[in-house]
mmCIF file of C-alpha atoms in Angstrom:
data_model
loop_
_atom_site.group_PDB
_atom_site.id
_atom_site.type_symbol
_atom_site.label_atom_id
_atom_site.label_comp_id
_atom_site.label_asym_id
_atom_site.label_seq_id
_atom_site.Cartn_x
_atom_site.Cartn_y
_atom_site.Cartn_z
ATOM 1 C CA MET W 1 169.139 186.776 33.864
ATOM 2 C CA ALA W 2 171.791 183.983 34.727
ATOM 3 C CA PRO W 3 172.309 185.181 39.243
ATOM 4 C CA HIS W 4 168.533 185.542 39.974
ATOM 5 C CA VAL W 5 167.968 181.840 37.701
ATOM 6 C CA ASP W 6 170.706 180.667 39.831
ATOM 7 C CA ARG W 7 168.806 181.813 43.153
ATOM 8 C CA LEU W 8 165.552 180.754 42.454
ATOM 9 C CA VAL W 9 166.403 177.122 41.299
ATOM 10 C CA LEU W 10 168.862 176.265 44.473
ATOM 11 C CA ALA W 11 166.299 178.204 46.819
ATOM 12 C CA VAL W 12 164.157 174.816 46.261
ATOM 13 C CA HIS W 13 167.005 172.762 47.410
ATOM 14 C CA ARG W 14 168.178 174.819 50.660
ATOM 15 C CA GLN W 15 164.960 176.030 51.765
ATOM 16 C CA PRO W 16 163.202 172.870 52.649
ATOM 17 C CA ARG W 17 166.553 172.301 55.159
ATOM 18 C CA VAL W 18 164.899 175.059 57.158
ATOM 19 C CA SER W 19 161.083 174.683 56.740
ATOM 20 C CA HIS W 20 160.855 170.969 56.441
ATOM 21 C CA ALA W 21 164.261 170.029 58.405
ATOM 22 C CA ALA W 22 162.010 166.967 60.691
ATOM 23 C CA GLU W 23 160.248 165.527 57.219
ATOM 24 C CA ILE W 24 164.103 165.803 55.726
ATOM 25 C CA ALA W 25 165.747 163.974 58.449
ATOM 26 C CA ALA W 26 162.939 161.138 58.473
ATOM 27 C CA TRP W 27 163.214 160.555 54.913
ATOM 28 C CA ARG W 28 167.201 160.266 55.326
ATOM 29 C CA ASP W 29 166.718 157.401 58.233
ATOM 30 C CA ASP W 30 164.253 155.587 55.370
ATOM 31 C CA VAL W 31 166.409 155.991 52.768
ATOM 32 C CA GLY W 32 169.478 155.516 54.318
ATOM 33 C CA LEU W 33 171.084 158.008 52.258
ATOM 34 C CA ASP W 34 172.893 161.093 54.384
ATOM 35 C CA ALA W 35 171.087 163.588 51.478
ATOM 36 C CA PRO W 36 169.267 163.010 48.363
ATOM 37 C CA GLY W 37 172.354 163.969 46.493
ATOM 38 C CA LEU W 38 172.336 162.646 42.907
ATOM 39 C CA LEU W 39 168.711 161.719 43.174
ATOM 40 C CA ILE W 40 167.559 165.854 43.213
ATOM 41 C CA ASN W 41 168.967 166.017 39.983
ATOM 42 C CA LEU W 42 167.755 162.991 38.214
ATOM 43 C CA ARG W 43 164.285 163.342 39.989
ATOM 44 C CA PRO W 44 162.571 165.243 36.559
ATOM 45 C CA PHE W 45 163.957 162.391 34.256
ATOM 46 C CA ILE W 46 162.938 159.357 37.038
ATOM 47 C CA ASN W 47 159.433 160.659 37.056
ATOM 48 C CA ASP W 48 159.154 160.514 33.333
ATOM 49 C CA GLY W 49 161.011 157.292 32.931
ATOM 50 C CA ILE W 50 163.996 158.563 31.144
ATOM 51 C CA GLU W 51 167.220 158.092 32.553
ATOM 52 C CA SER W 52 170.514 157.353 31.513
ATOM 53 C CA ALA W 53 174.536 157.127 32.893
ATOM 54 C CA ASP W 54 175.234 159.631 30.331
ATOM 55 C CA LEU W 55 172.479 161.861 31.702
ATOM 56 C CA LEU W 56 174.208 161.742 34.894
ATOM 57 C CA GLU W 57 177.427 162.055 33.843
ATOM 58 C CA ARG W 58 176.107 165.425 32.189
ATOM 59 C CA LEU W 59 174.481 166.657 35.302
ATOM 60 C CA HIS W 60 177.500 166.151 37.327
ATOM 61 C CA ARG W 61 179.951 166.901 34.988
ATOM 62 C CA TYR W 62 181.992 169.681 37.155
ATOM 63 C CA GLU W 63 181.969 167.241 40.431
ATOM 64 C CA PRO W 64 185.601 165.164 40.553
ATOM 65 C CA PRO W 65 184.796 161.390 39.380
ATOM 66 C CA VAL W 66 185.640 160.106 42.470
ATOM 67 C CA VAL W 67 183.000 162.165 43.909
ATOM 68 C CA ARG W 68 180.419 161.005 41.365
ATOM 69 C CA ALA W 69 181.410 157.255 41.956
ATOM 70 C CA GLU W 70 180.749 157.945 45.658
ATOM 71 C CA SER W 71 177.527 159.010 45.052
ATOM 72 C CA ILE W 72 176.778 156.535 43.100
ATOM 73 C CA ALA W 73 177.891 153.713 45.047
ATOM 74 C CA ALA W 74 175.765 155.416 47.818
ATOM 75 C CA ALA W 75 172.804 155.146 45.820
ATOM 76 C CA ILE W 76 172.913 151.938 44.583
ATOM 77 C CA ALA W 77 174.155 150.806 48.348
ATOM 78 C CA ALA W 78 170.672 152.439 49.350
ATOM 79 C CA GLY W 79 168.774 150.506 46.777
ATOM 80 C CA VAL W 80 167.396 153.479 44.721
ATOM 81 C CA ILE W 81 169.128 153.057 41.749
ATOM 82 C CA THR W 82 170.834 149.953 40.049
ATOM 83 C CA ASP W 83 174.350 149.324 38.763
ATOM 84 C CA GLN W 84 172.615 150.403 34.924
ATOM 85 C CA VAL W 85 172.187 153.844 37.015
ATOM 86 C CA THR W 86 168.272 153.420 36.567
ATOM 87 C CA ALA W 87 166.124 154.126 39.387
ATOM 88 C CA THR W 88 164.821 150.830 41.303
ATOM 89 C CA PRO W 89 161.006 151.072 42.662
ATOM 90 C CA ARG W 90 162.122 152.495 45.722
ATOM 91 C CA GLY W 91 164.105 154.954 43.939
ATOM 92 C CA VAL W 92 160.614 155.890 41.797
ATOM 93 C CA GLU W 93 158.714 156.387 45.064
ATOM 94 C CA PHE W 94 161.594 158.413 46.727
ATOM 95 C CA ALA W 95 161.989 160.625 43.418
ATOM 96 C CA ALA W 96 158.080 160.995 44.117
ATOM 97 C CA ARG W 97 158.403 162.061 47.394
ATOM 98 C CA LEU W 98 161.279 164.666 46.754
ATOM 99 C CA THR W 99 158.978 166.094 43.810
ATOM 100 C CA GLU W 100 155.977 166.735 46.169
ATOM 101 C CA LEU W 101 158.296 168.605 49.167
ATOM 102 C CA GLN W 102 159.869 170.422 46.086
ATOM 103 C CA ARG W 103 156.558 171.288 44.983
ATOM 104 C CA THR W 104 155.375 172.520 48.576
ATOM 105 C CA THR W 105 158.746 174.646 49.383
ATOM 106 C CA ILE W 106 157.852 176.635 46.082
ATOM 107 C CA ASN W 107 154.005 176.933 46.625
ATOM 108 C CA GLU W 108 154.983 178.364 50.392
ATOM 109 C CA LEU W 109 157.988 180.583 48.520
ATOM 110 C CA TRP W 110 156.379 182.106 45.520
ATOM 111 C CA ALA W 111 152.520 180.942 45.846
ATOM 112 C CA GLY W 112 151.537 184.909 47.289
ATOM 113 C CA HIS W 113 153.153 186.283 44.546
ATOM 114 C CA HIS W 114 150.936 186.989 41.938
ATOM 115 C CA GLY W 115 153.761 188.201 39.518
ATOM 116 C CA VAL W 116 154.665 184.360 38.978
ATOM 117 C CA PHE W 117 151.887 183.566 37.347
ATOM 118 C CA ASP W 118 153.337 186.406 34.626
ATOM 119 C CA LEU W 119 156.150 184.534 33.846
ATOM 120 C CA ILE W 120 154.652 181.417 32.912
ATOM 121 C CA GLU W 121 154.252 182.490 29.064
ATOM 122 C CA PRO W 122 157.568 184.397 28.403
ATOM 123 C CA LEU W 123 159.517 181.518 30.220
ATOM 124 C CA THR W 124 157.470 179.226 28.127
ATOM 125 C CA THR W 125 158.251 180.626 24.850
ATOM 126 C CA VAL W 126 162.277 180.616 25.670
ATOM 127 C CA VAL W 127 162.344 177.188 27.192
ATOM 128 C CA ASP W 128 160.167 175.994 23.945
ATOM 129 C CA ALA W 129 162.519 177.679 21.603
ATOM 130 C CA ILE W 130 165.775 175.861 23.004
ATOM 131 C CA PRO W 131 165.516 172.539 20.886
ATOM 132 C CA ASP W 132 165.946 174.749 17.497
ATOM 133 C CA ARG W 133 167.897 177.213 18.828
ATOM 134 C CA TYR W 134 170.946 174.912 20.229
ATOM 135 C CA PRO W 135 170.504 171.408 18.016
ATOM 136 C CA THR W 136 174.320 170.991 18.775
ATOM 137 C CA GLU W 137 175.595 167.946 20.852
ATOM 138 C CA PRO W 138 177.047 170.176 23.688
ATOM 139 C CA PHE W 139 173.471 171.442 24.518
ATOM 140 C CA THR W 140 172.361 167.535 24.679
ATOM 141 C CA LEU W 141 170.873 167.998 28.467
ATOM 142 C CA ALA W 142 169.314 171.417 27.803
ATOM 143 C CA ARG W 143 167.248 169.767 25.176
ATOM 144 C CA ALA W 144 166.606 166.793 26.948
ATOM 145 C CA PHE W 145 165.569 169.205 30.035
ATOM 146 C CA ALA W 146 163.251 170.971 27.520
ATOM 147 C CA VAL W 147 161.109 168.408 26.650
ATOM 148 C CA LEU W 148 160.145 166.382 29.909
ATOM 149 C CA ASP W 149 156.373 166.723 30.858
ATOM 150 C CA ARG W 150 156.119 169.921 32.287
ATOM 151 C CA PRO W 151 153.909 170.363 35.956
ATOM 152 C CA LYS W 152 150.111 170.879 36.129
ATOM 153 C CA PRO W 153 148.797 172.771 37.035
ATOM 154 C CA PRO W 154 150.061 175.919 35.802
ATOM 155 C CA GLY W 155 151.749 177.942 39.179
ATOM 156 C CA PRO W 156 154.770 178.098 40.963
ATOM 157 C CA TYR W 157 156.505 174.817 40.467
ATOM 158 C CA LEU W 158 156.206 175.179 36.865
ATOM 159 C CA VAL W 159 157.826 178.209 36.806
ATOM 160 C CA HIS W 160 160.586 176.459 38.999
ATOM 161 C CA HIS W 161 160.816 174.200 36.212
ATOM 162 C CA LEU W 162 161.415 176.057 33.515
ATOM 163 C CA LEU W 163 163.993 178.063 35.626
ATOM 164 C CA THR W 164 165.598 174.866 35.710
ATOM 165 C CA VAL W 165 165.586 174.023 32.269
ATOM 166 C CA LEU W 166 167.464 177.580 31.571
ATOM 167 C CA ARG W 167 170.042 177.161 34.151
ATOM 168 C CA TYR W 168 170.701 173.483 32.545
ATOM 169 C CA LEU W 169 171.204 175.550 29.442
ATOM 170 C CA ARG W 170 174.005 177.761 30.792
ATOM 171 C CA ALA W 171 175.732 174.590 32.103
ATOM 172 C CA ASP W 172 175.815 173.050 28.675
ATOM 173 C CA ALA W 173 176.917 176.881 27.615
ATOM 174 C CA HIS W 174 179.631 176.669 29.886
ATOM 175 C CA SER W 175 180.547 173.357 28.801
ATOM 176 C CA GLU W 176 180.985 174.174 25.404
ATOM 177 C CA VAL W 177 183.224 177.262 26.219
ATOM 178 C CA LEU W 178 184.953 175.543 28.374
ATOM 179 C CA ALA W 179 185.829 173.295 25.850
ATOM 180 C CA GLU W 180 186.973 176.165 23.049
ATOM 181 C CA ALA W 181 189.416 177.585 26.098
ATOM 182 C CA GLU W 182 190.843 173.746 26.121
ATOM 183 C CA LEU W 183 190.138 173.874 29.882
ATOM 184 C CA THR W 184 188.666 170.891 31.745
ATOM 185 C CA PRO W 185 185.855 170.731 34.313
ATOM 186 C CA GLY W 186 187.858 170.309 37.393
ATOM 187 C CA GLU W 187 190.305 172.898 35.975
ATOM 188 C CA ALA W 188 187.570 175.190 35.385
ATOM 189 C CA ALA W 189 186.168 174.313 39.148
ATOM 190 C CA ARG W 190 189.814 175.087 40.115
ATOM 191 C CA LEU W 191 189.967 178.540 39.035
ATOM 192 C CA ASP W 192 186.647 179.385 39.561
ATOM 193 C CA GLU W 193 187.413 178.728 43.335
ATOM 194 C CA GLU W 194 190.701 180.999 42.790
ATOM 195 C CA TRP W 195 188.443 183.863 40.941
ATOM 196 C CA ARG W 196 186.340 183.755 44.857
ATOM 197 C CA GLU W 197 189.082 183.635 46.450
ATOM 198 C CA LEU W 198 187.598 180.748 48.549
ATOM 199 C CA GLU W 199 189.704 179.459 51.902
ATOM 200 C CA GLY W 200 190.608 176.065 51.432
ATOM 201 C CA PRO W 201 189.358 174.702 47.941
ATOM 202 C CA SER W 202 187.301 172.175 48.024
ATOM 203 C CA HIS W 203 188.344 170.709 44.274
ATOM 204 C CA PRO W 204 191.058 168.396 43.842
ATOM 205 C CA GLU W 205 192.554 169.241 41.005
ATOM 206 C CA PRO W 206 195.872 169.776 41.019
ATOM 207 C CA LEU W 207 197.006 173.272 40.080
ATOM 208 C CA GLU W 208 200.035 172.376 37.290
ATOM 209 C CA GLU W 209 198.295 173.056 34.180
ATOM 210 C CA LEU W 210 196.937 176.316 35.245
ATOM 211 C CA ALA W 211 200.082 177.290 36.442
ATOM 212 C CA LEU W 212 201.795 176.479 33.201
ATOM 213 C CA ARG W 213 199.428 178.778 31.285
ATOM 214 C CA GLY W 214 199.993 181.674 33.685
ATOM 215 C CA PHE W 215 196.650 181.594 34.967
ATOM 216 C CA VAL W 216 197.846 181.212 38.864
ATOM 217 C CA THR W 217 201.280 181.400 40.470
ATOM 218 C CA GLN W 218 202.958 177.995 41.993
ATOM 219 C CA ASP W 219 201.204 178.996 45.331
ATOM 220 C CA GLY W 220 197.670 179.162 43.838
ATOM 221 C CA GLU W 221 197.215 182.810 43.537
ATOM 222 C CA LEU W 222 195.217 183.953 40.617
ATOM 223 C CA THR W 223 197.160 186.066 38.406
ATOM 224 C CA ASP W 224 195.700 188.839 36.190
ATOM 225 C CA GLU W 225 196.091 186.654 33.161
ATOM 226 C CA GLY W 226 194.015 184.397 35.180
ATOM 227 C CA ARG W 227 191.276 186.653 35.915
ATOM 228 C CA LYS W 228 190.782 188.277 32.263
ATOM 229 C CA TYR W 229 190.599 184.881 31.249
ATOM 230 C CA ARG W 230 187.985 183.157 33.555
ATOM 231 C CA GLU W 231 185.864 186.644 32.959
ATOM 232 C CA ALA W 232 185.831 185.918 29.056
ATOM 233 C CA ILE W 233 184.714 182.344 29.671
ATOM 234 C CA GLU W 234 181.994 183.959 31.878
ATOM 235 C CA HIS W 235 180.806 186.494 29.076
ATOM 236 C CA GLU W 236 181.273 183.888 26.534
ATOM 237 C CA THR W 237 179.130 181.855 28.689
ATOM 238 C CA ASN W 238 176.207 184.160 29.256
ATOM 239 C CA SER W 239 176.324 185.446 25.148
ATOM 240 C CA LEU W 240 175.962 181.708 24.189
ATOM 241 C CA ALA W 241 173.117 181.067 26.698
ATOM 242 C CA ALA W 242 171.333 184.615 25.862
ATOM 243 C CA THR W 243 170.763 183.273 22.585
ATOM 244 C CA ALA W 244 167.577 181.622 23.820
ATOM 245 C CA TRP W 245 166.606 185.084 25.047
ATOM 246 C CA ASP W 246 166.057 186.267 21.838
ATOM 247 C CA ALA W 247 162.723 184.548 21.541
ATOM 248 C CA LEU W 248 161.649 187.351 23.257
ATOM 249 C CA ASP W 249 161.438 191.219 22.521
ATOM 250 C CA ALA W 250 163.447 193.917 24.661
ATOM 251 C CA GLY W 251 160.722 194.488 26.566
ATOM 252 C CA GLN W 252 159.688 191.238 27.306
ATOM 253 C CA ARG W 253 163.119 190.415 28.805
ATOM 254 C CA HIS W 254 163.069 193.537 30.935
ATOM 255 C CA ALA W 255 159.438 192.612 32.369
ATOM 256 C CA VAL W 256 161.005 189.375 32.734
ATOM 257 C CA LEU W 257 164.055 190.216 34.766
ATOM 258 C CA ALA W 258 161.965 192.704 36.710
ATOM 259 C CA LEU W 259 159.277 189.713 37.781
ATOM 260 C CA LEU W 260 162.332 187.685 38.978
ATOM 261 C CA ALA W 261 164.038 190.172 40.910
ATOM 262 C CA GLU W 262 160.726 189.884 43.278
ATOM 263 C CA LEU W 263 160.637 186.436 43.704
ATOM 264 C CA PRO W 264 162.018 185.542 46.857
ATOM 265 C CA ASP W 265 164.570 182.506 47.678
ATOM 266 C CA HIS W 266 163.739 182.180 51.205
ATOM 267 C CA GLU W 267 161.020 182.806 53.951
ATOM 268 C CA ALA W 268 161.687 185.978 55.731
ATOM 269 C CA GLU W 269 160.422 184.702 59.070
ATOM 270 C CA HIS W 270 163.634 182.124 58.683
ATOM 271 C CA ALA W 271 165.936 184.611 57.645
ATOM 272 C CA ALA W 272 165.268 186.849 60.349
ATOM 273 C CA GLY W 273 165.572 184.627 62.571
#
């Protein structure tokens, strides 16, 4: 499920840059931010009047602290959040505008797919089970997402909302597994970059600790032990996050997977171009 949840949730962030580029450019000029940044993730909480520095930190836990601090400073300078990381009236307005753009984007992508309505009931069942199945502290963010007011009327944007909850459930599961593995978010991000063989890793986390544990060489090359360790972390993360899906039987899970696979993450005409 996880790869489809990821690609479909991120579609709402990527597709507007293509299909609504002029509108986004106008917003940037109006708000004074190069990009919505942290407001994208805070948006549902701003709409519900629920915000805190703790939520923001959890939402951006894998970013280097300096990057997170720069994003907060930029948002404060633009007048969309306060020093206490709560939305200003300007921020509330921006979050509402962003919500409508996301709703429009998802309707454009999925409204023609009748199967999207078949996803509402099973995804709701899974999300409703999260608070009881994940009551411990590491899953604070997933529980916070699970109890947010849900978009109305039921339709494509509600499906996107439910998938977003499940994406953050996996993020919480990943954080818990990393803590047990005694890896910091920065070390995990750097190990992941090496595993993906990205050129010019973007995360500034130094390699010394990973090298001491035998996961990378002094030059940053991933070792066999590091590869196995990273894959074990992913397996444990998937297993922990999969508990939520036990709310459905095997047949229902297979049906959901098939429906998710059919949903596009971009408009065909833009992809062809």
